Coordinates of C-alpha atoms in Angstrom, one line a residue:
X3 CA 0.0 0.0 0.0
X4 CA 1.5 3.3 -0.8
X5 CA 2.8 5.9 1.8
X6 CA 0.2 8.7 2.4
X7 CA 2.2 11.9 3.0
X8 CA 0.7 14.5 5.2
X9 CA 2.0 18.0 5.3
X10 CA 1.2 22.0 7.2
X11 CA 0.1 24.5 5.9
X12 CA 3.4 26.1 6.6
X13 CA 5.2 24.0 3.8
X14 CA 3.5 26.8 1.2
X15 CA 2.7 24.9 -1.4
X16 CA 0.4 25.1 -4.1
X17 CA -3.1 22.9 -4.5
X18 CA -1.9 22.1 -7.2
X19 CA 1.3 20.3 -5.6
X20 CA -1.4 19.0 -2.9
X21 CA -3.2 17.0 -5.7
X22 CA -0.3 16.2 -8.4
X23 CA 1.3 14.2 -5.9
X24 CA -1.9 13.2 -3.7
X25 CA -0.2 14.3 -0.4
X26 CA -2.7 15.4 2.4
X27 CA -2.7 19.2 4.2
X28 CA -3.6 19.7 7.6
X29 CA -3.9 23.9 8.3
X30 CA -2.6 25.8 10.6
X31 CA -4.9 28.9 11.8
X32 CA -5.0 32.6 11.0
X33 CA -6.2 34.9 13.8
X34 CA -7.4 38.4 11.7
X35 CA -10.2 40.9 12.7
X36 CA -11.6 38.5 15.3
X37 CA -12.3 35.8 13.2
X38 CA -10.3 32.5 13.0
X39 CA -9.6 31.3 9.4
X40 CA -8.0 27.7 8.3
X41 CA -4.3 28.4 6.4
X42 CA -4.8 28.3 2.7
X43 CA -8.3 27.0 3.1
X44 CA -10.4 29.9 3.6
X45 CA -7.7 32.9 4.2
X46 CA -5.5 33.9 1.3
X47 CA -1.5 35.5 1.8
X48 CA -2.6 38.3 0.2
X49 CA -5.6 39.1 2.5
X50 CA -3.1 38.9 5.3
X51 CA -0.2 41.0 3.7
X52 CA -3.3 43.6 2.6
X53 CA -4.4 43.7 6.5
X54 CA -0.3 44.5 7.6
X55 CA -0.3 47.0 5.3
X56 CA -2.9 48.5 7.1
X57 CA -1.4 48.4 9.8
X58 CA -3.2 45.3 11.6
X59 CA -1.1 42.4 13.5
X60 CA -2.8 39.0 12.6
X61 CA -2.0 35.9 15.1
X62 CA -1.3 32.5 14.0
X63 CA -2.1 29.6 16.4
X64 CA -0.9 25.6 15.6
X65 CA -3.1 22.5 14.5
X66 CA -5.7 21.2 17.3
X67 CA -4.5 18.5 19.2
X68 CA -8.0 17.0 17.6
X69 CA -7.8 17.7 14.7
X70 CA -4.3 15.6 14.0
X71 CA -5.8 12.7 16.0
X72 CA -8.8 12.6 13.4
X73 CA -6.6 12.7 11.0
X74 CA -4.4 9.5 12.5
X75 CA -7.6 7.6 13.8
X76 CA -8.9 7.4 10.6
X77 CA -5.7 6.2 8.5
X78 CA -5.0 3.7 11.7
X79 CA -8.3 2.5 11.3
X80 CA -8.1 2.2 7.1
X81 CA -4.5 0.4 8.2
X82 CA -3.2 2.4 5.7
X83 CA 0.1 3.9 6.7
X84 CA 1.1 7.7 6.9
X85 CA 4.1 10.0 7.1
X86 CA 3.7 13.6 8.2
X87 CA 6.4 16.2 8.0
X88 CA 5.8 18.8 10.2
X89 CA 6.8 22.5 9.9
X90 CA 9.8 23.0 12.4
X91 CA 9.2 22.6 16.2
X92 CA 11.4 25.7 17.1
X93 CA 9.1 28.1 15.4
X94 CA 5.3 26.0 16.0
X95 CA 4.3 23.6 18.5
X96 CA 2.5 21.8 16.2
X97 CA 4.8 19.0 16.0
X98 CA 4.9 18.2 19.5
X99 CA 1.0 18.1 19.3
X100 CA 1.1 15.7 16.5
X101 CA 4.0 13.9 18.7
X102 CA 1.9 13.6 21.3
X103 CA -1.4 12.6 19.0
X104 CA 0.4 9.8 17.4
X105 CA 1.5 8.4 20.8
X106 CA -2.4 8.7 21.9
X107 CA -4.0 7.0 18.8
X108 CA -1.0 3.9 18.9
X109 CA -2.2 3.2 22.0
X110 CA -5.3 2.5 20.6
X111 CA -4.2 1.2 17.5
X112 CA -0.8 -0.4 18.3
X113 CA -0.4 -2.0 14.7
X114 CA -1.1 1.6 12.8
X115 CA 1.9 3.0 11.0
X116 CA 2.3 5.9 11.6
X117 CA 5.7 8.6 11.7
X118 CA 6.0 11.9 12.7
X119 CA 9.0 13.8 12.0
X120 CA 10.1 17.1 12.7
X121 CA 11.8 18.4 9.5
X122 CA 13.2 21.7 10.9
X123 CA 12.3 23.8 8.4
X124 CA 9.9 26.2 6.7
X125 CA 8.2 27.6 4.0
X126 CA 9.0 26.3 0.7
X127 CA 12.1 25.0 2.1
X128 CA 10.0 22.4 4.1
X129 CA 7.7 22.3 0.5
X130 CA 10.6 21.1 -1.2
X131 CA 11.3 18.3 1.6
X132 CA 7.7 17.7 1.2
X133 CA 7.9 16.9 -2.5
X134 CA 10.2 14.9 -2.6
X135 CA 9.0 12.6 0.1
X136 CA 6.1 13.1 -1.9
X137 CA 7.3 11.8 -5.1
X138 CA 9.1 8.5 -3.8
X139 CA 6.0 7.7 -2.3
X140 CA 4.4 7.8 -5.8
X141 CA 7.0 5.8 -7.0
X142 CA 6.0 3.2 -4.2
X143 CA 8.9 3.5 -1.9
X144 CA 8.8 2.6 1.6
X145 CA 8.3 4.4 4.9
X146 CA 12.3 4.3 6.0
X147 CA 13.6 5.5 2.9
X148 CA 10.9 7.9 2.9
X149 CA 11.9 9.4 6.1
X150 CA 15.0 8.8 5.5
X151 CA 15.3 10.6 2.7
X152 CA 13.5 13.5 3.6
X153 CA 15.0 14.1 6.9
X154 CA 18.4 14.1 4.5
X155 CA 17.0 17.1 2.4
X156 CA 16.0 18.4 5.6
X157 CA 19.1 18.8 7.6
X158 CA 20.8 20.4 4.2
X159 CA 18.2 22.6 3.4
X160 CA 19.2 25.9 3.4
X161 CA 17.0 28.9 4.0
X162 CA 18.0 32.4 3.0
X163 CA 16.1 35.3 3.2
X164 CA 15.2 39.1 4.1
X165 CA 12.2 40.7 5.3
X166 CA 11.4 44.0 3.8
X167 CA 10.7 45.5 7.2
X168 CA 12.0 44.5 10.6
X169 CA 9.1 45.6 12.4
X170 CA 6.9 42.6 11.2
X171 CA 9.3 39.9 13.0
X172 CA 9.5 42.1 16.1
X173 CA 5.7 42.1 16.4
X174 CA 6.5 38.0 16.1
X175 CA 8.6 38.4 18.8
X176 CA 11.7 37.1 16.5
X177 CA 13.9 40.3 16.9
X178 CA 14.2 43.0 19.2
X179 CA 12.3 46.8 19.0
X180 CA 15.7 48.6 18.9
X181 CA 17.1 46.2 16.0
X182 CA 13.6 46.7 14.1
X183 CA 14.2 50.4 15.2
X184 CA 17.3 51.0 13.7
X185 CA 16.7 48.9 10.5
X186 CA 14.2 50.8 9.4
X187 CA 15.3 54.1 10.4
X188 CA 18.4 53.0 8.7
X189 CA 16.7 51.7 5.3
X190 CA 19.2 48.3 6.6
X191 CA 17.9 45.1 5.4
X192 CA 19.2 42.1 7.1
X193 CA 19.4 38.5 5.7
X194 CA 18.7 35.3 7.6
X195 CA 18.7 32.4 7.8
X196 CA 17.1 29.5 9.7
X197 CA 19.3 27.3 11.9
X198 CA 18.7 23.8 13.3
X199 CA 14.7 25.2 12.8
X200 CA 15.6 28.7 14.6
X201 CA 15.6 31.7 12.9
X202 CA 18.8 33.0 12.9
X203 CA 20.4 36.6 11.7
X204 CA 23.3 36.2 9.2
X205 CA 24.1 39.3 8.0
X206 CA 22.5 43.5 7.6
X207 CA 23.1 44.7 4.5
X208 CA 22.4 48.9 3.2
X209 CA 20.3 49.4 0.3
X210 CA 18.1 46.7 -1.8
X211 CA 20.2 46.5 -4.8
X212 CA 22.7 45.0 -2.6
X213 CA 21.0 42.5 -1.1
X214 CA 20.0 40.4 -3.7
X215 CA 23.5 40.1 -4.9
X216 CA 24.8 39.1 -1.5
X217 CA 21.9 36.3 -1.3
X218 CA 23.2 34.8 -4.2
X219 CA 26.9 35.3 -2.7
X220 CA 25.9 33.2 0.4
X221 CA 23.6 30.8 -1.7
X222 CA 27.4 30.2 -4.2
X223 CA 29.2 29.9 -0.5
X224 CA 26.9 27.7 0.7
X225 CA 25.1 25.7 -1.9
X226 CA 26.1 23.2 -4.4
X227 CA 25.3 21.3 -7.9
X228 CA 22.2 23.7 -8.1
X229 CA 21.3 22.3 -12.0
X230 CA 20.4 18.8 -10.5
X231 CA 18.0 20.3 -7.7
X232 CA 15.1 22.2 -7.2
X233 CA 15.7 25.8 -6.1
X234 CA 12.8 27.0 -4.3
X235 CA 11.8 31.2 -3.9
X236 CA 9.0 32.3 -2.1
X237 CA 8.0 35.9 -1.6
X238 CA 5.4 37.9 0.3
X239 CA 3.2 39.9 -2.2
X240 CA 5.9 40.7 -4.4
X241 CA 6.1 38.3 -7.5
X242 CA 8.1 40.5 -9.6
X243 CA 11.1 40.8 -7.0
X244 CA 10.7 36.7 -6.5
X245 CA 10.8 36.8 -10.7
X246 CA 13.8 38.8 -10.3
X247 CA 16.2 36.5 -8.4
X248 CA 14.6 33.4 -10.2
X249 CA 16.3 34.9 -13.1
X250 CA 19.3 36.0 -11.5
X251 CA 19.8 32.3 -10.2
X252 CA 19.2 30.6 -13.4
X253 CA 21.7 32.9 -15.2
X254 CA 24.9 32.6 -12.5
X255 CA 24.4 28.8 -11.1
X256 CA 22.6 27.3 -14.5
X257 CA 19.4 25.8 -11.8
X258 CA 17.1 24.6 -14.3
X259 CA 13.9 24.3 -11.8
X260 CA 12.7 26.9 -9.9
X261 CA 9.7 27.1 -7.7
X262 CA 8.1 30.4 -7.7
X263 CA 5.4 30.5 -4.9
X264 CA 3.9 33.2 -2.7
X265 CA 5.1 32.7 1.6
X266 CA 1.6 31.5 2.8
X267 CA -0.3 33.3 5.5
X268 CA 0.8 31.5 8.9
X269 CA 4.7 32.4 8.2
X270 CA 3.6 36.2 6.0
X271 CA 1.8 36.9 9.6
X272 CA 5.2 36.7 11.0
X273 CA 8.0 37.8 8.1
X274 CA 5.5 40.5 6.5
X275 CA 5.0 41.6 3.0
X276 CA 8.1 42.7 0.8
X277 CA 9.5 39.1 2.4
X278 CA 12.1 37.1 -0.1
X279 CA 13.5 34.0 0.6
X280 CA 15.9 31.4 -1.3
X281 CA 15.8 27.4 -0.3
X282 CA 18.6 24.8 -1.9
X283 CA 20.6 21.9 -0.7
X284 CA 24.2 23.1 0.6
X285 CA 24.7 19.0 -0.3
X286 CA 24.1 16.4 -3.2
X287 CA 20.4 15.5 -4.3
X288 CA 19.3 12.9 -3.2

């Protein structure tokens, strides 16, 4: 029986992804206006980086400790076994609630096969980890090489990427008010990165048409044989910036795929709009 993957909302992928490869989404939720909205479901990014242009702070809040053993009852009671790949535990605690699920429906079901697995990452850098877990399932692989392989991809994805205004990830708690202070007084953008599923500062850099040079600096430090991967961008509202470095990438490192998609809203509460990251493997496909 094949593998049923089940991924967050925070992974950022398309629909289209979600039913190409028949992998199963469980949202996260969107707090905005006083109304609670299901991630990608019935909330849009773009109704959430409209509301932070406005000024409003929307709250995200992890998957119900229900809702993920619903989801594992049923697929211990089809015996049909499942993998999820959760968003990274340092910035959610929805792994530990799946964690804890899973423990909770094996003791009812001790036979069901079922994995979770933190993968430490985010946004379409935990996609891309996601897809291809996704596609040896397809190809009828088994549930070790399956986490095997994707915890692989995890632990060499690399995340790099700026946030068009500090004050966004100070509201999210993830830097201080004088650093979001003085970046924007400043016009300083800094770059990131995530580390060991933390997000991390790397570096500040003055003035925009800087920056996008020095992310593909660090991605040519860090990354390698870029035409045999998958080089995933995601941005927040601002395709034609995300368009921008595709290009740029393709031209200096020869990357033949590219995934273009928009940060989705549970991480775009967080990094804001004007957000641009870059996700590759700093290590051989696999």
């Amino acid at each position: 029986m094949t593998i049923k993957i089940l991924a967050d909302s925070a992974c950022d992928l398309s629909e289209t992804h979600y039913k190409t490869y028949d992998i199963e989404m469980i949202p996260l939720t969107v707090h905005l206006d006083g109304q609670e909205y299901q991630d990608s479901i019935d909330i849009k990014p773009k109704k959430v980086y409209d509301a932070m242009r406005e000024g409003k702070s929307p709250k995200t809040s992890q998957v119900s400790p229900q809702a993920f053993k619903t989801i594992f009852t049923s697929y211990a009671e089809a015996n049909q076994p499942l993998v999820y790949l959760a968003f990274s535990s340092e910035l959610s605690g929805t792994y530990q609630t799946a964690k804890m699920m899973e423990q909770e429906v094996k003791e009812a079901y001790p036979d069901a096969e079922l994995h979770v697995v933190d993968t430490k990452c985010a946004s379409i850098g935990y996609g891309l980890v996601i897809l291809r877990a996704a596609q040896l399932a397809k190809d009828g692989a088994g549930s070790r090489e399956i986490i095997d392989t994707a915890t692989y991809h995890s632990e060499h994805m690399e995340h790099i990427f700026t946030v068009d205004d500090l004050e966004y990830l100070y509201r999210g708690g993830r830097v201080s008010k004088t650093a979001a202070f003085v970046g924007s007084f400043l016009k300083i953008k800094p770059i990131l990165h995530v580390e060991d599923g933390k997000l991390v500062p790397l570096e500040k850099i003055r003035g925009s048409k800087k920056l996008l040079n020095r992310m593909l600096d660090i991605m040519e430090e860090r990354g390698i044989d870029f035409s045999n991967q998958t080089i995933g961008i995601s941005h927040g509202d601002d395709l034609e910036k995300a368009e921008r470095i595709a290009d740029m990438v393709k031209e200096k490192f020869d990357a033949k795929d590219v995934l273009i998609e928009m940060v989705g809203s549970t991480i775009g509460a967080h990094s804001g709009p004007g957000t641009l990251a870059i996700f590759f493997l700093n290590s051989n496909y696999k």
